[in-house]
Short mmCIF file of C-alpha atoms in Angstrom, two decimals:
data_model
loop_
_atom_site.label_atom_id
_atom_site.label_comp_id
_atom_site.label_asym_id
_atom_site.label_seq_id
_atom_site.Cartn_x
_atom_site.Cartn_y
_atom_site.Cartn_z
CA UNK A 1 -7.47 18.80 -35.19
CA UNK A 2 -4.45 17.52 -36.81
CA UNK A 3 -3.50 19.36 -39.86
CA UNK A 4 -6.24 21.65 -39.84
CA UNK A 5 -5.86 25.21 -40.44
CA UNK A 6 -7.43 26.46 -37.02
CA UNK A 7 -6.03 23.78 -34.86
CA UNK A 8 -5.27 26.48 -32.43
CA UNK A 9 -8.51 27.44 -32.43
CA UNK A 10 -9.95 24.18 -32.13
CA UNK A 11 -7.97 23.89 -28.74
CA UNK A 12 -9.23 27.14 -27.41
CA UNK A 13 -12.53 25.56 -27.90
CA UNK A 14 -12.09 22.91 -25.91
CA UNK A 15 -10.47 24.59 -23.07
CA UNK A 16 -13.64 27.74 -23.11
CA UNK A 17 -16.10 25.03 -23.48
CA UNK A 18 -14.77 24.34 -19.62
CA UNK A 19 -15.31 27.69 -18.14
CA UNK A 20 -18.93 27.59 -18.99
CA UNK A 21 -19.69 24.09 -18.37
CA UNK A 22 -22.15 24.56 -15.56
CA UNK A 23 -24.47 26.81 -17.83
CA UNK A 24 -27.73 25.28 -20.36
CA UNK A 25 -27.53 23.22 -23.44
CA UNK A 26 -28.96 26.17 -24.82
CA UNK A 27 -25.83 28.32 -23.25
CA UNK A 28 -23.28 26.20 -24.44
CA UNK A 29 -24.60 25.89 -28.41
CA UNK A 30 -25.07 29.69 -28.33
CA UNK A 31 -21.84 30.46 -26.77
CA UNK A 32 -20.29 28.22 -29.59
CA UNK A 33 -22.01 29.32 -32.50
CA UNK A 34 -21.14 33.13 -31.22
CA UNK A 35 -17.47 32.57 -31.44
CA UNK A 36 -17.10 30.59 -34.34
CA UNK A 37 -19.27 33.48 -35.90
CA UNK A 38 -17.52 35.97 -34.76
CA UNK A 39 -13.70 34.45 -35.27
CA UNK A 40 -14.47 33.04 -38.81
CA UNK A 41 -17.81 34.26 -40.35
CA UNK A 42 -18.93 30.94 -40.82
CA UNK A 43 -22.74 29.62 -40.22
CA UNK A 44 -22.78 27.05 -37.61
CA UNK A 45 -24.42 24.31 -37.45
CA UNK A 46 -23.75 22.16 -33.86
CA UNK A 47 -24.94 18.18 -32.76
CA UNK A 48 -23.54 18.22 -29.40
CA UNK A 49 -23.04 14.46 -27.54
CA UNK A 50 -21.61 13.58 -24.55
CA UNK A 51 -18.03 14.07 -23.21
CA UNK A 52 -15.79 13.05 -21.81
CA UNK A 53 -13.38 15.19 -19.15
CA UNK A 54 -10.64 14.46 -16.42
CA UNK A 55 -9.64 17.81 -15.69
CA UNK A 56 -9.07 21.19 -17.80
CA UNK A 57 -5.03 20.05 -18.16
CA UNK A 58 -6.12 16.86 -19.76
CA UNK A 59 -9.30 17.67 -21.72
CA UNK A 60 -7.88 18.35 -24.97
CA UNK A 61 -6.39 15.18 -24.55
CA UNK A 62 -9.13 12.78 -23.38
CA UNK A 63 -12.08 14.68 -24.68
CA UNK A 64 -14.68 11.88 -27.20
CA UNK A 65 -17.23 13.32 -29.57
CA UNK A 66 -19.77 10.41 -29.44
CA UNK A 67 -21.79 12.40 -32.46
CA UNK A 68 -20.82 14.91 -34.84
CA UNK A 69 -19.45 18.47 -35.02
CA UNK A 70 -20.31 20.13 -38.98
CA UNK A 71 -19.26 23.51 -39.70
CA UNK A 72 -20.05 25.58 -42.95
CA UNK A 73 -18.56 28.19 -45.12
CA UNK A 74 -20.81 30.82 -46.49
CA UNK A 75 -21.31 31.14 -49.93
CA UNK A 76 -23.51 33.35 -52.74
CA UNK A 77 -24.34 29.47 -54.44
CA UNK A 78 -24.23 27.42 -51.47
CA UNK A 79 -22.90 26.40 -48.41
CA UNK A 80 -19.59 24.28 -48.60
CA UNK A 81 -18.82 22.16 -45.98
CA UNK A 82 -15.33 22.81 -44.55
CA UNK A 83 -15.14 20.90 -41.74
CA UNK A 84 -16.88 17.43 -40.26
CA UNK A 85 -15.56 15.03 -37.41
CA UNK A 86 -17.98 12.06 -36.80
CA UNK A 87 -15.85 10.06 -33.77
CA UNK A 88 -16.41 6.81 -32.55
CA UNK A 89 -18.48 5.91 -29.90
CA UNK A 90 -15.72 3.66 -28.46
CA UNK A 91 -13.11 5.52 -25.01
CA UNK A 92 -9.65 4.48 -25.59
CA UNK A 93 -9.01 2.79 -21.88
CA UNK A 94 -5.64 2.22 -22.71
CA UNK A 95 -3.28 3.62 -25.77
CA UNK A 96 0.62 2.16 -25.69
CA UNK A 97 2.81 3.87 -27.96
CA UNK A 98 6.47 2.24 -29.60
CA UNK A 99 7.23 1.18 -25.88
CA UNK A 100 10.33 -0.35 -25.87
CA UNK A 101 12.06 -1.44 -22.34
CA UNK A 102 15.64 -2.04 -22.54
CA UNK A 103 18.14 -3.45 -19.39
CA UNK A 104 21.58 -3.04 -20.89
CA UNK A 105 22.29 -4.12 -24.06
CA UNK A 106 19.10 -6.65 -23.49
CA UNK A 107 15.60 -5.24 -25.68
CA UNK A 108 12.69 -7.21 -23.18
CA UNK A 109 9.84 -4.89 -25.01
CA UNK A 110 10.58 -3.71 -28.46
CA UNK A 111 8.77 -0.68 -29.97
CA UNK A 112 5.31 -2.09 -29.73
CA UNK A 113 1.68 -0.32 -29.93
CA UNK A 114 -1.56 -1.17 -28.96
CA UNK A 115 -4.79 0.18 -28.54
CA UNK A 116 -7.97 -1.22 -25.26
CA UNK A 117 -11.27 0.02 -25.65
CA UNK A 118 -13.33 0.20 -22.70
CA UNK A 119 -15.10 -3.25 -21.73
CA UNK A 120 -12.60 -5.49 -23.80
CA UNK A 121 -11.22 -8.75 -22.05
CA UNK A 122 -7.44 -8.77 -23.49
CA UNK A 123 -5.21 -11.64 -23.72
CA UNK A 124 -1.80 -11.45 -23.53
CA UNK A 125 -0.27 -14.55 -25.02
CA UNK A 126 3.31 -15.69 -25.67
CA UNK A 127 6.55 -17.84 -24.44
CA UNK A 128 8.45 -17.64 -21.19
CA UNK A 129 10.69 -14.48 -21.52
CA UNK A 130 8.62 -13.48 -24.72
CA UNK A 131 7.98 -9.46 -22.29
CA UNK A 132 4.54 -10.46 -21.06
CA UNK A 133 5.23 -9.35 -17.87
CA UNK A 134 7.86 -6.56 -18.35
CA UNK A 135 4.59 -5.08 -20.82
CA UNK A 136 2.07 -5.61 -18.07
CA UNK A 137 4.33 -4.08 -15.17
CA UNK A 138 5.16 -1.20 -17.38
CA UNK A 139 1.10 -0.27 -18.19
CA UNK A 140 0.60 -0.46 -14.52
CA UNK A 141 3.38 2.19 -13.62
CA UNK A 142 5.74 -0.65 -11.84
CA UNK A 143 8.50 -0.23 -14.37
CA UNK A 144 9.08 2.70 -16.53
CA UNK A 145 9.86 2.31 -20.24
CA UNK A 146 12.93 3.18 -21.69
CA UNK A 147 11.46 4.78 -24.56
CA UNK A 148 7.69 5.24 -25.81
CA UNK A 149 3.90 6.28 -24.43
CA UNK A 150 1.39 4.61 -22.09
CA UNK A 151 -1.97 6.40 -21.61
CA UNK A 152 -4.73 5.38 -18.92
CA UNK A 153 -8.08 6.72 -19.17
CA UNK A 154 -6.20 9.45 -21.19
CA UNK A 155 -3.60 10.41 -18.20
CA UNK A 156 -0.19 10.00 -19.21
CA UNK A 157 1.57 7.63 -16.94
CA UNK A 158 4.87 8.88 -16.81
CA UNK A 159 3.80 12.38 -16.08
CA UNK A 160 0.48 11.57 -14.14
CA UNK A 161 1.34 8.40 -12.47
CA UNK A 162 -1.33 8.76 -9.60
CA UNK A 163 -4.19 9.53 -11.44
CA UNK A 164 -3.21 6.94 -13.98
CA UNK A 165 -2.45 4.38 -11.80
CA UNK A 166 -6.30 4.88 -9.96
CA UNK A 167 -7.99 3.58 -12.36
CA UNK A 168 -5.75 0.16 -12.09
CA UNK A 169 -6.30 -2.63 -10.23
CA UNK A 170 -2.90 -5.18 -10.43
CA UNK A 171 -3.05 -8.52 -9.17
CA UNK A 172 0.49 -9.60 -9.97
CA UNK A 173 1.67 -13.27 -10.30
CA UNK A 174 2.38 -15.67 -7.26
CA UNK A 175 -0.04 -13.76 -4.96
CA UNK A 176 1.75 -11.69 -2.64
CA UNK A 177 -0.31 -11.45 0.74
CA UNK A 178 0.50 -10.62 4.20
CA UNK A 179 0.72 -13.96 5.85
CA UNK A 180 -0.37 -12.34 9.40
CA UNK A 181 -3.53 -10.47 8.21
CA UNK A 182 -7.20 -11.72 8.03
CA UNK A 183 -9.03 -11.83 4.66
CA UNK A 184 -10.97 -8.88 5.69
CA UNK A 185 -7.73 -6.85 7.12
CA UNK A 186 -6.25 -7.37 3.96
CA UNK A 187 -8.98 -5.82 1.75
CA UNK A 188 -9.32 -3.07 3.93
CA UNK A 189 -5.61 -2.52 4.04
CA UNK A 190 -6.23 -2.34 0.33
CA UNK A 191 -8.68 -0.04 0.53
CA UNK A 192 -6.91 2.63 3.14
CA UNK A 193 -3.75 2.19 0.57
CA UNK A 194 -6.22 3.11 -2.32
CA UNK A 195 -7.31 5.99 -0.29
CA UNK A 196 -11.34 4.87 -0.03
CA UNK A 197 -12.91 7.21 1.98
CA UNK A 198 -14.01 6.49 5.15
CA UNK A 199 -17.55 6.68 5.22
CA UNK A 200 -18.15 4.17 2.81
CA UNK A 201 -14.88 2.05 3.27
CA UNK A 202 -16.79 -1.02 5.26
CA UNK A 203 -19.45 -1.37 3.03
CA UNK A 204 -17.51 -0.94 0.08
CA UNK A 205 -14.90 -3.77 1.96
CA UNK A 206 -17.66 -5.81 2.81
CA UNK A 207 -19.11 -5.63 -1.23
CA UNK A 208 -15.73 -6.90 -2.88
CA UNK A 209 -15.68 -9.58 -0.48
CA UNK A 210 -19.11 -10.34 -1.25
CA UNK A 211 -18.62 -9.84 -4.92
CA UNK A 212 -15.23 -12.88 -4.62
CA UNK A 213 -17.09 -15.44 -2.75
CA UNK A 214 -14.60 -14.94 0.51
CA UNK A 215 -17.33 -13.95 3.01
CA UNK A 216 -17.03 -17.70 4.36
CA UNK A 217 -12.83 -17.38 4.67
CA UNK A 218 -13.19 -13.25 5.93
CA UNK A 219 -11.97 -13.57 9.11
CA UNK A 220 -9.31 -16.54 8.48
CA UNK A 221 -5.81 -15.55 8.09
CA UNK A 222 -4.61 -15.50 4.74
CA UNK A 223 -1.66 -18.44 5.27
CA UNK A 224 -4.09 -20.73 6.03
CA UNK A 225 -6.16 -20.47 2.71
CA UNK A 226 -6.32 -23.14 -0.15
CA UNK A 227 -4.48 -21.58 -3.43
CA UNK A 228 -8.15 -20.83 -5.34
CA UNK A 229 -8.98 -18.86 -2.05
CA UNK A 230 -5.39 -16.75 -1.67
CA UNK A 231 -6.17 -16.23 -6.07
CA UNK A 232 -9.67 -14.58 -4.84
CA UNK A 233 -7.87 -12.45 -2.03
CA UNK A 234 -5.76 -11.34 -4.68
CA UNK A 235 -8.15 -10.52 -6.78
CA UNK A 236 -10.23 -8.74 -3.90
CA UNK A 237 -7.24 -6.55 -2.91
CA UNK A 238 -7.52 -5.42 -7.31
CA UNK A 239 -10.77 -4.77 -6.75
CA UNK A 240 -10.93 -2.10 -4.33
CA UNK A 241 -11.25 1.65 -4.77
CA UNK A 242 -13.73 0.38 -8.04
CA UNK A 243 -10.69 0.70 -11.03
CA UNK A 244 -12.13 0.67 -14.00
CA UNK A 245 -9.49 -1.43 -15.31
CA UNK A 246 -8.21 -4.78 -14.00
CA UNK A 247 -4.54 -6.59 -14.90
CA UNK A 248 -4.53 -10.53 -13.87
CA UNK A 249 -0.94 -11.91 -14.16
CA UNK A 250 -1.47 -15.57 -14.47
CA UNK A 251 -5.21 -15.75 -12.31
CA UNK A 252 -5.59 -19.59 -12.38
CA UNK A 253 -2.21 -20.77 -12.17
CA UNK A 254 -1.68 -23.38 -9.49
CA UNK A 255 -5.45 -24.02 -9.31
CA UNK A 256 -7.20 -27.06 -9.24
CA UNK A 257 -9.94 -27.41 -12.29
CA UNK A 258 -12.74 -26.89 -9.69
CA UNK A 259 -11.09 -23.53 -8.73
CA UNK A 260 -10.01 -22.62 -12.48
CA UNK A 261 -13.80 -23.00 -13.53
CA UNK A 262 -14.80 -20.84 -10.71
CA UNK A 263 -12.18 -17.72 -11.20
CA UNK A 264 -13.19 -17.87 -14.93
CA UNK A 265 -16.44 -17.53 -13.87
CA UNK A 266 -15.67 -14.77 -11.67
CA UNK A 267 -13.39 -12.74 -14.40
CA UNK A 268 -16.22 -13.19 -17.17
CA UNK A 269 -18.51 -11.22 -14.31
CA UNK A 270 -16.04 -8.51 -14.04
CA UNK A 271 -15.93 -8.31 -17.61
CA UNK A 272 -19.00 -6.58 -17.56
CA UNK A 273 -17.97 -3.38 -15.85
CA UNK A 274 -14.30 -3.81 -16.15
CA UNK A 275 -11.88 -3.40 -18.80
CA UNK A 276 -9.50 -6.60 -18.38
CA UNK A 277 -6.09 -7.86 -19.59
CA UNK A 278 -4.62 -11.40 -17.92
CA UNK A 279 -1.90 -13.04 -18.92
CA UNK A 280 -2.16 -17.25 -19.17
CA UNK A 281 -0.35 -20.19 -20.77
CA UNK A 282 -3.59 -22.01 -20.32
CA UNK A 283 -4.77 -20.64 -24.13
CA UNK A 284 -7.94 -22.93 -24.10
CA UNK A 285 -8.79 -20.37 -21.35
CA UNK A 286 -8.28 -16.90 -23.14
CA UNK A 287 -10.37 -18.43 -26.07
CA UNK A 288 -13.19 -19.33 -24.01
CA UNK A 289 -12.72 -15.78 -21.81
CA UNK A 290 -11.33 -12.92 -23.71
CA UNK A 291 -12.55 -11.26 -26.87
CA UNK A 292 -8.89 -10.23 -28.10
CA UNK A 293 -5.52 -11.65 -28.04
CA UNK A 294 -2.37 -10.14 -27.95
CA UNK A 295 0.35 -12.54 -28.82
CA UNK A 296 3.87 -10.82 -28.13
CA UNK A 297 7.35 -13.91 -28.90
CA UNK A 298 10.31 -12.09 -28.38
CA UNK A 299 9.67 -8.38 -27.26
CA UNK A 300 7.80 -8.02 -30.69
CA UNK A 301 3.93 -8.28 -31.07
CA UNK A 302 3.30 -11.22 -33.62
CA UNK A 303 -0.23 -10.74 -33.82
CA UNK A 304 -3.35 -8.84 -32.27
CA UNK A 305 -6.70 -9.66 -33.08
CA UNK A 306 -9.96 -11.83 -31.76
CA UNK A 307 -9.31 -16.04 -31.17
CA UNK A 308 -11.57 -16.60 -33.69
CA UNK A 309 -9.63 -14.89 -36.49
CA UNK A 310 -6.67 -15.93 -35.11
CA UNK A 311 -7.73 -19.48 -35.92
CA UNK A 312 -9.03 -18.97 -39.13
CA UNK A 313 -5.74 -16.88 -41.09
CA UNK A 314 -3.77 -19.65 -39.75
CA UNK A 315 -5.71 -22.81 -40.97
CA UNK A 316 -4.00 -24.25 -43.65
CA UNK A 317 -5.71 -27.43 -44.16
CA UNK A 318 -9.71 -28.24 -44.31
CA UNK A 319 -9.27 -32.07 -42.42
CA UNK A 320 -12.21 -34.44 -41.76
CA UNK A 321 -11.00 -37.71 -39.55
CA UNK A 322 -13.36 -40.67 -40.16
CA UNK A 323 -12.77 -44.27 -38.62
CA UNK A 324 -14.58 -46.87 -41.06
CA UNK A 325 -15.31 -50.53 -41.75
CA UNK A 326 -14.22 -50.74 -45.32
CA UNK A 327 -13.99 -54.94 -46.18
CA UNK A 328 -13.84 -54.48 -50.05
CA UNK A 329 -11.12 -51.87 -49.76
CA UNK A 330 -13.27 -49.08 -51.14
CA UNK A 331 -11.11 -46.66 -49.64
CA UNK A 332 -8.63 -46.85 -52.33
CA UNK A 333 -10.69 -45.41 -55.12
CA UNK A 334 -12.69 -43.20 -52.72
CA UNK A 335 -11.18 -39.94 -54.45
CA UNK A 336 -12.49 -40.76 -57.83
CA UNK A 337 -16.21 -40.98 -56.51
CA UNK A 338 -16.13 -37.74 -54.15
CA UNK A 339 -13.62 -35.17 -55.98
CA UNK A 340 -13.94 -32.77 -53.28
CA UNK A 341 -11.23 -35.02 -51.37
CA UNK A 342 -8.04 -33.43 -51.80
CA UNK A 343 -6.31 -35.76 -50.20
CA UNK A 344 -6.45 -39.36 -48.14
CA UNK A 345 -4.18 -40.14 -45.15
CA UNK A 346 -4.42 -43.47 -43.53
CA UNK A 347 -3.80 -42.69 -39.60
CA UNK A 348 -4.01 -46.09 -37.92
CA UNK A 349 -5.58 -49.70 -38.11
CA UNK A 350 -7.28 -50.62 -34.85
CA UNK A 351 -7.46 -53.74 -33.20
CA UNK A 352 -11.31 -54.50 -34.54
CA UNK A 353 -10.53 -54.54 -37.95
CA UNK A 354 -11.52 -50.42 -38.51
CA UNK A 355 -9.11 -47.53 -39.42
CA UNK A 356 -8.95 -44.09 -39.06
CA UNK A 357 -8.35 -42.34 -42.18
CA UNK A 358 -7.68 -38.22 -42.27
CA UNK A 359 -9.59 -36.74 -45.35
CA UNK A 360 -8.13 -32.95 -46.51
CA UNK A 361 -10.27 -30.72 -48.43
CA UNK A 362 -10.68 -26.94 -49.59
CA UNK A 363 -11.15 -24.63 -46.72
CA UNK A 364 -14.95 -23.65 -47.49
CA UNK A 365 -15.37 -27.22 -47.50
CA UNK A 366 -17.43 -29.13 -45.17
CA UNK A 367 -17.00 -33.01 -46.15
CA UNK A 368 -19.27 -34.84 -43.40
CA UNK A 369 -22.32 -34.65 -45.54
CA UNK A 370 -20.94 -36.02 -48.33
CA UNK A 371 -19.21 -38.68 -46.83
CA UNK A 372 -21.95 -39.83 -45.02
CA UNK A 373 -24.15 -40.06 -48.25
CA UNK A 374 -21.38 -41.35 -50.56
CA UNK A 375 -19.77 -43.77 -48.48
CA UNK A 376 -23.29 -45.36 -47.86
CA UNK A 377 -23.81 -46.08 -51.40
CA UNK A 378 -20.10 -47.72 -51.24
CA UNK A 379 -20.91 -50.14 -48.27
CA UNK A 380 -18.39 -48.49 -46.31
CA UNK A 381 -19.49 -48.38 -42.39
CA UNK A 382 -18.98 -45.22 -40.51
CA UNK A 383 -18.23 -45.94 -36.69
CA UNK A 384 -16.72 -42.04 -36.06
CA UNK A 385 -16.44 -38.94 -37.78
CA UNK A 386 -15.44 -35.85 -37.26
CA UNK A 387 -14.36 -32.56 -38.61
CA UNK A 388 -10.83 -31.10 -37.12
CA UNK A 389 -11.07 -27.28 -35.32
CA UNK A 390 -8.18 -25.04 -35.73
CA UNK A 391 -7.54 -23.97 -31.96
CA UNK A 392 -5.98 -20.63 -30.44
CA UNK A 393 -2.89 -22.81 -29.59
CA UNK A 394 -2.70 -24.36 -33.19
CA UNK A 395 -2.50 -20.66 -33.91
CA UNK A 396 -0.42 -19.77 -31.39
CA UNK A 397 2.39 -21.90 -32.33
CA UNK A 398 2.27 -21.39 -35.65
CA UNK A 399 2.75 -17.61 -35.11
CA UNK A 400 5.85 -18.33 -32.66
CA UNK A 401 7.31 -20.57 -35.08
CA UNK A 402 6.63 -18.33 -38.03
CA UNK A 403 8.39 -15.38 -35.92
CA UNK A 404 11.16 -17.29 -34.90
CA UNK A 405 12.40 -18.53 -38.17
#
């Protein structure tokens, strides 16, 4: 309703739309059409979709049009169309707003903004002391910012901390337990924190451990568990009271590859019916896992976007490596036979008599085809070739670098 001439109205709308909620369809078009009839003479056409609400305090705020609201002026020629919204279908999770956390002098988060849909996997990426954490602990409640706006689920955090902070499950880094508790105490001294209710707190107990492979370990005490198990208790303890959203602080740190495959496993499951951000310096991992990346170096966020993308805008070079057999030295004049080489690099001579030789072309460039047909015809022997793959940490450094120069 920004900058529209009946904003006002538009929020009276929303907030009578509540008082009659429990009526028809029918009831609720009618009532509509009546007012805006009545208020501004205009003919009314209505498409109503589904919405969403948290309370009536917070439904202006939170409310999604998932189809679209047209509304027409009268006139002797024709109808004009005044007014059209056509939202998307997507529920902002989580909005941050210019958050900036400051101790002292000292700027850990500066001014940044980002939007989470609802059933992303986000990665958040950067160096040691880059505000990784200080972000994460601030979107969960833990900290407060010095300046700026978090939403959850459309609540406010700073002025609606509890019913924000529901719909979060935390499992912070270095997984804190209680040493003297069983696996199953734990998680259901999760669940009587997260105020379950009490019918349904066993079974919903005895689900989450179900759901993080721990039924085995459930009645060990939580000191004597390997590090992949006391990373599932963790996890378990997120789990409860069903949040919709889930923050991982470093998951698989600490874990052997055996345990890292099966907590990636486990996180890619949740990221069916959970909206997740971790944090990892394993980046091979948030490629393979997440479908954004948030890369923050320095309290300032370098880049957002998918791994993919990320690889491609910083690819500079098109390189093919190919280890051959060349005896008459072909390799020299190679250039002059396939122009689409850009450039020739020897890399290194091995010890049976082939070298390795790094080939640069144009980015929409794919050289193995021709090279295999061309250097045929040449009597040059291909043991190995392949094509070089810009990865997420190729990109990752190059965005560090570029923001730290």
């Amino acid at each position: 309703s920004k900058g529209l001439p009946f904003s006002g109205f538009v929020r009276v709308f929303a907030l009578e739309f509540v008082s009659i909620m429990k009526g028809s369809r029918e009831k609720y078009e009618n009532y509509i059409t009546q007012i805006l009839q009545a208020v501004f003479h205009w003919t009314v056409t209505l498409k109503l979709g589904t919405f969403y609400f948290r309370n009536v305090k917070s439904l202006w705020k939170t409310l999604q049009w998932k189809s679209k609201m047209i509304l027409y002026k009268k006139s002797k020629t024709r109808e004009k169309i005044l007014f059209k919204i056509k939202c998307k279908e997507e529920f902002l999770v989580i909005e941050v707003k210019n958050i900036t956390k400051k101790y002292g002098s000292f700027t850990a988060v500066d001014n940044i903004s980002f939007e989470i849909e609802e059933g992303e996997i986000i990665g958040l990426l950067g160096p040691n002391g880059a505000g990784k954490s200080t972000t994460m602990n601030m979107i969960t409640g833990y900290i407060e910012p010095t300046e700026g706006k978090i939403s959850i689920e459309g609540f406010d955090i700073s002025r609606k901390p509890k019913k924000a902070k529901s719909q979060i499950g935390y499992m912070p880094e270095g997984v804190p337990l209680y040493s003297d508790l069983t696996v199953k105490e734990f998680v259901t001294y999760m669940a009587e924190l997260k105020k379950v209710d009490r019918k349904t707190r066993k079974e919903k107990v005895e689900k989450i451990i179900e759901q993080t492979g721990l039924k085995d370990v459930e009645k060990k005490l939580t000191r004597n568990l390997s590090r992949g198990y006391k990373q599932r208790v963790s996890m378990a303890g997120a789990l409860v009271g069903e949040p919709k959203i889930l923050i991982l602080d470093e998951p698989t740190v600490g874990l052997d590859p055996k345990q890292i495959t099966e907590i990636r496993a486990l996180i890619k499951e949740l990221g069916k019916t959970h909206t997740i951000i971790l944090s990892s310096h394993i980046l091979s991992e948030v490629s393979q896992i997440c479908n954004k990346v948030i890369i923050i170096n320095k309290g300032k966020i370098v880049a957002i976007d998918t791994p993919e993308n990320l690889e491609k805008k910083v690819a500079s070079n098109n390189t093919t490596y190919v280890t051959v057999e060349d005896t008459e030295n072909k390799m020299e004049t190679i250039k002059e036979t396939i122009p689409e080489i850009k450039e020739i690099k020897l890399i290194k001579e091995n010890e049976d008599g082939t070298k390795q030789y790094a080939l640069e072309s144009d980015k929409d460039v794919d050289l193995r085809k021709i090279v295999f047909n061309e250097f045929a015809k040449e009597n040059i022997t291909i043991f190995e070739m392949k094509k070089a793959d810009t990865t997420l940490e190729d990109a990752f450094m190059k965005l560090i670098e570029g923001g730290e120069k």
